[in-house]
Coordinates of C-alpha atoms and ligand atoms in Angstrom, one line a residue:
M616 CA 74.1 137.4 95.2
P617 CA 77.3 135.4 94.2
E618 CA 77.8 132.0 95.8
R619 CA 79.3 131.7 99.1
T620 CA 81.1 128.4 100.1
L621 CA 81.7 127.4 103.6
T622 CA 84.2 124.5 104.0
G623 CA 84.1 121.7 106.7
F624 CA 84.6 118.1 106.5
A625 CA 82.8 115.4 104.4
A626 CA 81.0 113.3 106.8
A627 CA 78.4 111.4 104.8
P628 CA 78.4 111.8 100.6
G629 CA 75.8 113.2 98.6
L630 CA 74.3 116.6 97.6
A631 CA 71.3 118.1 99.2
A632 CA 69.5 121.3 98.8
G633 CA 66.8 123.0 100.5
P634 CA 65.8 125.7 102.9
A635 CA 67.9 126.0 106.1
V636 CA 66.2 124.7 109.2
L637 CA 68.1 126.0 112.1
L638 CA 67.9 123.7 115.0
A639 CA 66.3 125.7 117.9
A640 CA 68.1 126.0 121.2
S641 CA 67.0 123.8 124.0
G642 CA 65.0 126.7 125.6
A643 CA 67.1 126.5 128.9
D644 CA 67.3 130.1 130.6
D645 CA 70.2 130.2 132.9
R646 CA 69.5 133.7 134.2
V647 CA 66.3 132.7 136.0
T648 CA 66.7 131.5 139.7
V649 CA 63.7 129.6 140.8
P650 CA 62.3 130.7 144.4
L651 CA 62.8 128.0 146.9
E652 CA 58.9 127.0 147.1
G653 CA 59.1 126.4 143.2
R654 CA 62.0 124.1 142.9
Q655 CA 60.4 120.7 144.0
S656 CA 57.9 121.0 140.9
Q657 CA 61.1 122.1 138.7
L658 CA 62.8 118.9 139.7
D659 CA 59.7 116.8 139.2
G660 CA 59.3 118.4 135.8
A661 CA 63.1 117.7 135.1
L662 CA 63.0 114.1 136.0
Q663 CA 59.8 113.5 134.0
A664 CA 61.6 115.2 130.9
L665 CA 64.5 112.9 131.3
A666 CA 62.0 110.0 131.5
A667 CA 60.3 111.3 128.3
A668 CA 63.4 111.7 126.6
A669 CA 64.3 108.0 127.5
A670 CA 61.1 106.7 126.0
Q671 CA 61.3 108.7 122.9
L672 CA 64.9 107.1 122.4
E673 CA 63.6 103.6 123.1
R674 CA 60.7 104.3 120.8
I675 CA 63.2 105.4 118.1
A676 CA 65.4 102.5 118.8
G677 CA 62.3 100.1 118.5
D678 CA 61.7 101.7 114.9
L679 CA 65.1 101.0 113.9
R680 CA 65.2 97.5 115.0
E681 CA 62.1 96.9 112.9
E682 CA 63.7 98.3 110.1
G683 CA 66.7 95.9 110.4
R684 CA 68.9 98.7 111.4
G685 CA 70.2 97.0 114.8
A686 CA 73.5 98.7 115.0
E687 CA 72.0 102.2 114.9
A688 CA 69.4 101.0 117.3
E689 CA 71.9 100.0 119.9
I690 CA 73.7 103.4 119.7
V691 CA 70.5 105.2 120.4
E692 CA 69.6 102.8 123.2
T693 CA 72.6 103.9 124.8
G694 CA 71.2 107.4 125.2
A695 CA 68.1 106.0 126.7
L696 CA 70.2 104.2 129.2
M697 CA 71.9 107.5 130.0
A698 CA 68.8 109.1 130.8
H699 CA 68.2 106.9 133.5
D700 CA 71.7 107.1 135.0
P701 CA 71.3 107.8 138.7
G702 CA 74.4 110.1 138.6
L703 CA 72.8 112.6 135.9
E704 CA 69.7 112.3 138.0
A705 CA 71.7 113.5 141.1
A706 CA 73.4 116.2 139.4
V707 CA 70.1 117.6 138.1
S708 CA 68.6 117.3 141.5
E709 CA 71.3 119.2 143.1
L710 CA 71.4 122.1 140.4
V711 CA 67.6 122.5 140.9
L712 CA 67.1 122.2 144.6
K713 CA 70.4 123.9 145.8
G714 CA 71.3 126.1 142.8
G715 CA 67.6 127.2 142.0
L716 CA 68.1 126.3 138.1
T717 CA 64.9 125.6 136.0
A718 CA 64.5 122.1 134.7
A719 CA 65.6 122.8 131.4
S720 CA 68.8 124.6 132.7
A721 CA 69.6 122.0 135.1
I722 CA 69.4 119.2 132.5
S723 CA 71.5 121.1 130.1
Q724 CA 74.3 122.0 132.6
A725 CA 74.4 118.3 134.2
A726 CA 74.4 116.9 130.7
E727 CA 77.2 119.2 129.5
A728 CA 79.2 118.3 132.7
A729 CA 78.9 114.5 132.3
A730 CA 79.7 114.7 128.6
D731 CA 82.9 116.8 129.4
Q732 CA 84.0 114.1 132.0
L733 CA 83.5 111.5 129.3
A734 CA 85.4 113.5 126.5
A735 CA 88.3 113.8 128.8
I736 CA 88.8 109.8 129.2
P737 CA 91.6 108.8 127.1
D738 CA 89.5 106.0 125.4
P739 CA 88.0 107.0 122.0
M740 CA 84.9 104.8 122.4
L741 CA 84.0 106.3 125.6
A742 CA 84.9 110.0 124.7
E743 CA 82.5 109.5 121.7
R744 CA 79.6 108.8 124.0
A745 CA 80.1 112.4 125.1
D746 CA 78.1 113.5 122.1
D747 CA 75.3 111.0 123.0
V748 CA 75.0 112.7 126.5
R749 CA 74.9 116.0 124.9
S750 CA 72.3 114.9 122.5
L751 CA 70.1 113.4 125.3
G752 CA 70.6 116.8 127.3
R753 CA 69.4 118.8 124.3
R754 CA 66.4 116.3 123.7
A755 CA 65.3 116.3 127.5
A756 CA 65.9 120.0 128.1
T757 CA 63.7 120.7 125.0
I758 CA 60.9 118.7 126.5
A759 CA 61.5 120.3 130.0
A760 CA 61.1 123.8 128.3
G761 CA 57.8 122.7 126.6
G762 CA 59.8 122.7 123.3
R763 CA 58.3 122.2 119.9
D764 CA 58.5 118.8 118.2
E765 CA 57.4 119.8 114.7
R766 CA 59.1 118.2 111.6
V767 CA 60.1 120.8 109.2
G768 CA 61.5 119.9 105.8
G769 CA 65.0 121.3 104.4
V770 CA 68.5 121.1 105.3
L771 CA 69.0 120.9 109.1
V772 CA 71.7 123.4 110.6
A773 CA 72.9 123.0 114.1
A774 CA 75.9 123.2 116.4
G775 CA 75.9 119.6 116.9
L776 CA 73.9 116.5 116.8
G777 CA 73.9 113.2 118.3
P778 CA 73.3 110.0 116.7
A779 CA 69.8 109.6 118.0
D780 CA 69.0 113.0 116.7
V781 CA 70.1 111.9 113.1
A782 CA 68.4 108.6 113.5
E783 CA 65.2 110.3 114.0
L784 CA 65.3 112.5 111.0
G785 CA 62.3 111.7 108.9
P786 CA 62.4 111.9 104.9
E787 CA 61.7 115.5 104.9
V788 CA 65.4 116.3 106.0
E789 CA 67.6 116.4 103.1
G790 CA 70.6 116.8 104.6
V791 CA 72.8 118.2 107.7
A792 CA 75.2 121.0 108.2
L793 CA 77.1 121.0 111.5
A794 CA 79.1 123.8 113.0
A795 CA 81.2 121.0 114.9
G796 CA 81.4 117.3 114.8
G797 CA 83.8 114.9 113.4
V798 CA 83.7 112.5 110.5
T799 CA 84.2 109.5 113.0
A800 CA 81.5 110.7 115.4
H801 CA 78.4 108.3 115.9
A802 CA 76.3 111.0 114.2
A803 CA 78.2 110.9 111.2
I804 CA 78.2 107.0 111.1
V805 CA 74.3 107.1 111.5
A806 CA 74.3 109.8 108.5
R807 CA 76.5 107.6 106.2
S808 CA 74.4 104.5 106.8
L809 CA 71.2 106.3 106.1
G810 CA 72.9 107.7 102.9
L811 CA 72.0 111.3 104.4
P812 CA 74.5 114.1 103.1
M813 CA 76.2 115.8 105.8
V814 CA 78.9 118.2 106.4
V815 CA 80.5 118.7 109.9
G816 CA 83.2 121.2 111.3
L817 CA 81.7 124.1 109.3
G818 CA 82.6 126.5 112.1
R819 CA 80.4 128.9 114.1
D820 CA 79.8 131.0 110.6
V821 CA 77.2 128.2 109.8
L822 CA 75.1 129.3 112.7
D823 CA 74.8 132.8 111.0
L824 CA 72.5 131.4 108.4
V825 CA 69.2 132.7 108.0
E826 CA 66.1 130.2 108.7
G827 CA 64.6 129.3 105.4
E828 CA 67.5 130.6 103.3
T829 CA 68.2 128.1 100.4
I830 CA 71.6 126.3 100.7
V831 CA 73.2 123.2 99.1
V832 CA 75.2 120.8 101.2
D833 CA 77.8 118.8 99.5
G834 CA 78.5 115.8 101.9
S835 CA 81.2 114.6 99.5
L836 CA 83.3 117.5 99.2
G837 CA 82.5 118.8 102.8
R838 CA 81.2 122.1 101.6
L839 CA 77.9 124.2 102.3
V840 CA 76.9 126.7 99.4
R841 CA 75.0 129.7 100.3
Y842 CA 73.0 131.8 97.6
P843 CA 73.4 128.7 95.2
D844 CA 72.9 129.5 91.6
P845 CA 69.9 127.7 89.7
G846 CA 72.2 125.1 88.0
R847 CA 73.8 124.0 91.5
L848 CA 70.3 123.6 93.0
A849 CA 69.1 121.5 89.9
Q850 CA 72.1 119.3 90.3
A851 CA 71.5 118.7 93.9
R852 CA 67.9 117.7 93.5
S853 CA 68.4 115.4 90.5
E854 CA 71.2 113.9 92.5
R855 CA 68.6 113.4 95.5
E856 CA 66.0 111.9 93.3
R857 CA 68.6 109.4 91.7
R858 CA 69.9 108.4 95.0
N859 CA 66.6 107.5 96.1
Q860 CA 65.6 105.5 93.1
A861 CA 69.1 103.8 93.2
R862 CA 68.7 102.6 96.7
A863 CA 65.3 100.8 96.1
T864 CA 66.3 99.0 93.0
A865 CA 69.7 98.0 94.7
V866 CA 67.8 96.3 97.6
A867 CA 65.5 94.7 95.1
R868 CA 68.4 93.4 93.0
R869 CA 70.5 92.6 95.9
L870 CA 71.0 88.8 95.1
E871 CA 71.7 89.4 91.4
P872 CA 75.6 89.4 90.5
A873 CA 77.0 92.5 89.2
I874 CA 78.0 91.5 85.7
T875 CA 78.4 93.7 82.5
L876 CA 76.2 93.4 79.4
D877 CA 78.8 91.5 77.7
G878 CA 79.7 88.9 80.7
R879 CA 82.5 90.7 82.6
R880 CA 82.0 90.0 86.3
V881 CA 83.1 92.4 88.7
K882 CA 83.1 92.1 92.6
V883 CA 81.5 95.0 94.4
L884 CA 82.8 95.4 98.1
A885 CA 82.2 98.1 100.5
N886 CA 84.5 100.6 102.3
A887 CA 83.3 100.9 105.7
S888 CA 84.7 102.0 109.3
S889 CA 81.5 101.1 111.3
L890 CA 79.0 98.2 111.9
A891 CA 76.1 100.2 110.6
E892 CA 78.0 100.8 107.2
V893 CA 78.7 97.0 106.9
R894 CA 75.0 96.3 107.6
E895 CA 73.9 98.8 104.9
A896 CA 76.4 97.6 102.5
L897 CA 75.2 93.9 102.7
E898 CA 71.3 95.0 102.3
Q899 CA 72.6 96.5 99.1
G900 CA 74.3 93.5 97.9
A901 CA 77.9 94.1 98.8
E902 CA 79.9 90.8 98.5
G903 CA 81.9 91.8 101.6
V904 CA 84.2 94.6 102.6
G905 CA 86.9 95.8 100.3
L906 CA 88.4 98.3 102.9
L907 CA 87.9 98.5 106.5
R908 CA 89.3 101.6 107.6
T909 CA 90.5 100.8 111.3
E910 CA 92.2 104.2 112.0
L911 CA 89.0 106.6 111.8
L912 CA 87.7 105.4 115.2
F913 CA 90.9 106.2 116.9
L914 CA 91.8 109.7 115.9
A915 CA 91.2 111.1 119.3
A916 CA 93.2 108.4 120.9
Q917 CA 96.0 109.3 123.2
A918 CA 98.1 106.0 122.5
W919 CA 98.3 103.2 120.0
P920 CA 95.2 101.1 120.5
D921 CA 96.2 98.0 122.5
V922 CA 95.0 94.4 121.3
E923 CA 91.8 94.5 123.6
T924 CA 90.7 98.0 122.3
S925 CA 91.2 97.0 118.6
F926 CA 89.7 93.8 119.1
R927 CA 86.4 95.4 120.7
F928 CA 86.0 97.5 117.5
L929 CA 86.7 94.7 115.2
A930 CA 85.0 91.8 116.5
P931 CA 81.2 92.8 115.9
L932 CA 82.0 94.2 112.7
L933 CA 83.8 91.0 111.4
A934 CA 81.1 88.7 112.7
S935 CA 78.5 90.5 110.8
L936 CA 80.2 89.4 107.5
Q937 CA 79.8 85.8 108.3
D938 CA 81.9 84.1 105.6
R939 CA 82.5 87.0 103.5
V940 CA 85.7 88.7 102.4
A941 CA 86.8 91.2 105.2
T942 CA 89.7 93.5 103.8
V943 CA 91.2 95.0 107.1
R944 CA 93.6 97.7 106.5
L945 CA 96.3 98.3 109.0
F946 CA 96.4 101.7 110.8
D947 CA 96.6 104.5 108.2
F948 CA 97.6 107.4 110.7
G949 CA 99.3 110.4 109.4
G950 CA 98.2 113.3 107.4
D951 CA 94.8 114.4 108.0
K952 CA 94.3 111.2 110.3
T953 CA 96.9 112.2 113.0
P954 CA 95.6 111.5 116.6
P955 CA 97.1 113.6 119.5
F956 CA 99.7 110.6 120.2
L957 CA 101.2 111.0 116.9
T958 CA 101.3 114.8 116.7
G959 CA 104.6 115.7 115.1
A960 CA 105.4 112.4 113.9
K961 CA 106.4 112.4 110.2
G962 CA 105.5 109.7 107.9
R963 CA 102.0 107.9 107.1
G964 CA 100.5 104.7 107.3
V965 CA 102.8 101.5 107.1
E966 CA 105.9 103.8 107.9
L967 CA 104.5 104.9 111.4
L968 CA 103.5 101.3 112.2
L969 CA 106.9 99.9 111.3
E970 CA 108.4 102.5 113.7
N971 CA 106.0 101.3 116.4
P972 CA 106.5 97.3 116.1
Q973 CA 104.5 96.6 119.3
A974 CA 101.5 98.7 117.8
L975 CA 101.6 96.6 114.6
R976 CA 101.9 93.2 116.4
D977 CA 99.0 94.5 118.7
Q978 CA 96.9 95.3 115.6
L979 CA 97.8 92.1 113.9
E980 CA 96.8 89.9 116.8
A981 CA 93.5 91.9 117.3
I982 CA 92.6 91.3 113.8
L983 CA 93.4 87.6 113.8
R984 CA 91.6 87.0 116.9
A985 CA 88.5 88.9 115.7
A986 CA 88.4 87.4 112.1
Q987 CA 87.1 83.9 113.0
G988 CA 85.0 82.7 110.2
V989 CA 85.4 85.5 107.5
A990 CA 87.7 85.4 104.7
L991 CA 90.3 87.7 105.9
R992 CA 92.5 89.8 103.8
L993 CA 95.1 92.1 105.3
L994 CA 95.6 95.3 103.6
V995 CA 98.9 97.4 104.2
P996 CA 98.4 101.3 103.7
M997 CA 100.9 103.9 102.1
V998 CA 103.6 101.6 101.1
T999 CA 106.4 102.9 99.0
R1000 CA 108.9 100.2 99.3
V1001 CA 108.6 96.3 98.9
E1002 CA 110.7 95.8 101.9
Q1003 CA 107.7 97.5 104.1
V1004 CA 105.5 94.4 103.0
V1005 CA 108.2 92.1 103.8
A1006 CA 108.5 93.5 107.3
V1007 CA 104.9 93.5 107.7
R1008 CA 104.8 89.5 106.7
Q1009 CA 107.6 88.8 109.0
A1010 CA 105.6 90.6 112.0
L1011 CA 102.4 88.6 110.8
S1012 CA 104.2 85.2 111.0
A1013 CA 105.5 86.3 114.7
V1014 CA 101.9 86.5 115.6
L1015 CA 100.3 83.8 113.8
R1016 CA 101.1 80.7 115.5
D1017 CA 98.8 78.0 114.4
R1018 CA 96.2 80.3 112.9
R1019 CA 95.5 80.4 109.2
P1020 CA 97.7 82.9 107.3
P1021 CA 95.2 85.7 105.9
A1022 CA 95.7 86.9 102.2
L1023 CA 98.3 89.9 102.4
G1024 CA 97.8 92.9 100.0
A1025 CA 99.1 96.4 99.7
M1026 CA 97.2 99.8 98.9
I1027 CA 99.0 101.1 95.8
E1028 CA 98.0 104.8 96.5
T1029 CA 101.8 106.6 96.0
P1030 CA 103.4 107.0 92.8
E1031 CA 106.5 105.1 94.0
A1032 CA 104.3 102.1 94.8
A1033 CA 102.6 102.2 91.4
H1034 CA 106.0 102.5 89.6
R1035 CA 107.1 99.3 91.7
A1036 CA 103.7 97.6 91.2
A1037 CA 105.3 94.5 89.7
E1038 CA 107.8 94.0 92.7
F1039 CA 104.8 94.2 94.9
A1040 CA 102.6 92.1 93.0
R1041 CA 105.2 89.3 93.2
Q1042 CA 105.3 89.5 97.0
L1043 CA 101.5 89.9 97.6
D1044 CA 98.1 88.0 97.3
F1045 CA 96.2 91.1 96.0
L1046 CA 96.7 94.8 95.3
S1047 CA 94.0 97.7 96.1
L1048 CA 94.4 100.9 94.2
G1049 CA 93.9 103.9 96.5
T1050 CA 93.1 106.6 94.0
N1051 CA 92.2 109.2 96.5
D1052 CA 95.7 109.5 97.5
L1053 CA 97.2 108.3 94.4
T1054 CA 95.4 111.1 92.3
Q1055 CA 96.4 113.9 94.7
L1056 CA 100.1 112.9 95.2
A1057 CA 100.4 112.2 91.3
L1058 CA 99.0 115.5 90.3
G1059 CA 100.4 117.5 93.3
L1060 CA 97.3 118.5 94.8
E1061 CA 96.6 118.9 98.5
R1062 CA 94.5 116.1 99.6
E1063 CA 93.1 118.2 102.7
S1064 CA 92.1 121.2 100.8
S1065 CA 91.7 120.1 97.1
G1066 CA 88.1 120.0 96.0
T1067 CA 88.9 117.8 93.0
S1068 CA 90.2 114.2 92.6
P1069 CA 90.5 113.8 88.8
A1070 CA 91.4 110.1 88.8
T1071 CA 90.9 110.1 85.2
H1072 CA 93.8 112.4 84.4
P1073 CA 96.0 110.6 81.8
T1074 CA 99.0 110.9 84.5
V1075 CA 97.0 109.1 87.3
L1076 CA 95.5 106.6 84.6
R1077 CA 99.1 105.4 83.5
L1078 CA 100.1 104.6 87.2
I1079 CA 96.7 102.7 87.5
D1080 CA 97.2 101.0 84.4
A1081 CA 100.7 100.0 85.2
T1082 CA 99.5 98.5 88.6
M1083 CA 96.7 96.3 86.8
R1084 CA 99.1 94.9 84.3
A1085 CA 101.5 94.1 87.2
G1086 CA 98.7 92.4 89.0
R1087 CA 97.5 90.5 86.0
G1088 CA 101.1 89.3 85.2
A1089 CA 101.4 88.0 88.8
G1090 CA 97.9 86.5 88.4
I1091 CA 96.6 88.3 91.5
P1092 CA 93.3 90.2 91.8
I1093 CA 93.2 94.0 91.6
E1094 CA 90.9 96.0 93.7
V1095 CA 90.2 99.8 93.5
C1096 CA 89.0 101.3 96.7
G1097 CA 89.4 104.8 96.1
E1098 CA 86.5 107.2 95.6
A1099 CA 87.0 106.8 91.7
A1100 CA 85.5 103.3 92.1
S1101 CA 82.1 104.8 92.6
D1102 CA 82.5 107.9 90.3
A1103 CA 80.2 107.7 87.4
D1104 CA 83.0 108.9 85.0
A1105 CA 86.0 107.0 86.4
M1106 CA 84.4 103.6 87.2
P1107 CA 83.8 102.4 83.6
V1108 CA 87.5 103.6 82.7
L1109 CA 88.7 101.4 85.8
V1110 CA 86.6 98.5 84.7
G1111 CA 88.1 98.9 81.0
L1112 CA 91.8 98.8 82.6
G1113 CA 90.8 95.4 84.2
A1114 CA 89.6 96.1 87.7
D1115 CA 88.5 92.9 89.3
E1116 CA 86.9 94.5 92.3
L1117 CA 85.5 97.6 93.1
S1118 CA 85.1 98.7 96.8
V1119 CA 82.8 101.6 97.4
G1120 CA 81.3 103.6 100.3
A1121 CA 78.3 101.6 101.8
A1122 CA 75.5 103.7 100.6
R1123 CA 77.1 103.5 96.9
V1124 CA 77.1 99.6 96.8
G1125 CA 73.7 99.2 95.1
E1126 CA 74.3 102.1 92.8
V1127 CA 77.7 100.7 91.6
R1128 CA 76.3 97.2 91.1
E1129 CA 73.5 98.5 88.9
A1130 CA 75.9 100.7 87.0
L1131 CA 78.0 97.8 86.1
R1132 CA 75.0 95.9 84.8
T1133 CA 74.5 98.7 82.0
L1134 CA 78.2 98.7 80.9
N1135 CA 79.7 96.9 78.0
F1136 CA 83.1 95.7 78.8
A1137 CA 84.5 96.0 75.5
A1138 CA 83.4 99.6 75.3
C1139 CA 85.0 100.2 78.6
Q1140 CA 88.3 98.8 77.3
E1141 CA 88.1 101.1 74.4
L1142 CA 87.2 104.1 76.5
A1143 CA 90.0 103.2 78.9
Q1144 CA 92.7 103.4 76.0
R1145 CA 91.2 106.6 74.7
S1146 CA 91.3 108.0 78.3
L1147 CA 94.9 106.9 78.8
L1148 CA 95.8 109.0 75.9
G1149 CA 94.0 111.7 77.1
Q1150 CA 91.6 111.6 74.1
T1151 CA 88.2 111.8 75.9
G1152 CA 86.0 114.6 75.7
H1153 CA 87.4 116.1 79.2
A1154 CA 89.8 115.7 81.9
G1155 CA 87.3 113.7 84.0
G1156 CA 86.9 111.1 81.2
E1157 CA 83.4 110.6 79.5
S1158 CA 80.4 108.6 80.6
L1159 CA 79.4 105.7 78.4
Ligands
LIG118 C1 92.8 106.2 99.0 O1 93.9 107.0 99.0 O2 92.2 105.9 97.7 C2 92.1 105.2 100.1 C3 91.1 104.6 99.8 O3 92.6 105.4 101.4 P1 92.2 106.7 102.2 O4 91.1 107.5 101.5 O5 91.5 106.0 103.7 O6 93.1 107.6 102.5
LIG119 MG1 94.7 106.5 101.2

C-alpha cells in the first residue's frame, strides 16, 4: 500500500512511529434515561467520579512537581480545582436528577457546557482553560462509566487532549496525533516541554485510523503518515532513540560550555513561548532565551493585548530566567499567526504594530515592567526598512522613563532586511536571523504549506552571509533563531559563517550544545564557503 499523508499543524517537534492507539470515547451514553429511583445513585457515582478525577490530577501534579516540572504541575492542578467547582457539580446534579442522564453523560454534558462558556470569553488565557475542562470531563466520565485505565504503547490518536492527559502519558507513548487542537493550546505546550512529538489539527480523517495500524507522526512538519514504508519507520525509530540519548547527555553536561574542538564558543539560547519551555531549556543548559514568541498565546484574541494581559503572560516567564538573557520579540502577528481582531489586515510583524501605536506602547510597557532582573533584549520582527526600527526606538524612549534601556535588535528574516543588513547593524545592538521566513521568502516557497526549509540553499546562505558580515562590521552579535539553528546539516554551516549565538527549540538545547562540542570551527568555515558556492554534496548542505 503506498504511503498516505494527513497534514495538520506542527505542535511539538520530532518523529514518532508505532501502532495507532485510538483513545476510547468516554463511555457516556446519551440515549439512556435513568428511572427516577436510580437517579440518586447515579448522582453519587458522578460526584465520586469527579472527586476521583481530581485525586488523579493531584497525584499527577505531585509527580510532576517532584520531577521539577512545576509549570506543568500548575497547569494540571487547575484541572483538579475545576473538578471541585460547585458550578460544575450543580450542573451535573441537575442533569442527573431532573434530566435522568447517566453519571457519565451528565459529566460530559456539564463539562462541555462549561468549556463552551469559557471558550466564548474574549480572553485567550481563559479561553484556553476550555480544553482543561473538557479534559477533566473526559477523565471523570470515563471513571463514572467504569472505563479502563490501561497503558498501551504506541502513537496516541484522539479528537483532542487536555494538558493533564499529555502530562500523564508514560514513556510507552511515542507521539500524539489530534484531530483538533492548536499549537498554542496547553496540551501542545506540555508536549513540547516533554519532547513528545505532536501533530494537531489533522481533521476528522485521523479518527478513521484503524486501532493498531502502524503510523508515523512528524511533529516538526505537522504530518501523519499512514502505511509508512520501511525506510521512514527506521528513520523515526532511530530519531527517537537519538533524542532520548541526547537529553540524558545534555542534562548531565548542562554546566559545561558549548565550545568547538578548536575553541570557538557559541552561545546556545532557547526559543520559547511558555514557562514550561523555558524550564526545560534551562534544565538542558540554555544560557537564556534567544527568541520569546509573544504572539503565540494570543492567536485567539479579540483585541490587541493590553498592558496587564501581556504582563501576566510575561512576568512568570521572565522571572524564571533570573539574570540570564531574555530576548523578547514584539508581537509578530500576520500570515499564519493572524488572530480574529486582525482578520483582513495586511502586513506582518512590525508593520502591523506601527499601524497600532497604542498596542506597541502597551507591549513595550508590559515588557519593561516584567523584565526586572533579566538581561533584556527587545527584538523587532519582520523588518524591511530601517525607519521601522527607528520608529520602535522612539516608541521605546517614550515609555522608558527612568528605566534602563534594553538592547534593541531586529529579526533579519526578509530578503529586503538582509540586503540592508549593514544599515540595520549600524542602528542596532544585535541582529537575529530568522531562517524560517528568510528561506521561504528568498526561495519563493509557501511557509504555511511548504514541507521543506532548505536554509543551506546558496541563495539563502548568501543573504545569511551578508547579514553576518554586516554584524561583524558593526561589532554586534549575530544570533540565528530559525529552525536551521538546530538542523544537523545547517547548524555547522551557520557556525562556519560566524553565528555567535544559536537559539533553538527548548527540547533541542542540549542536543545542539553537544553537537557544537564535536565540531571543528575551521572545518565549519571551509564547509560554509563551499556551501555558499553550492559545492556541497546536496542542496541541504553536508554534515561534518
Ligand atoms: C523565523 O522566521 O525564522 C522565526 C524564528 O520566526 P517565526 O518562526 O516565529 O516566524
Ligand atoms: Mg519569522
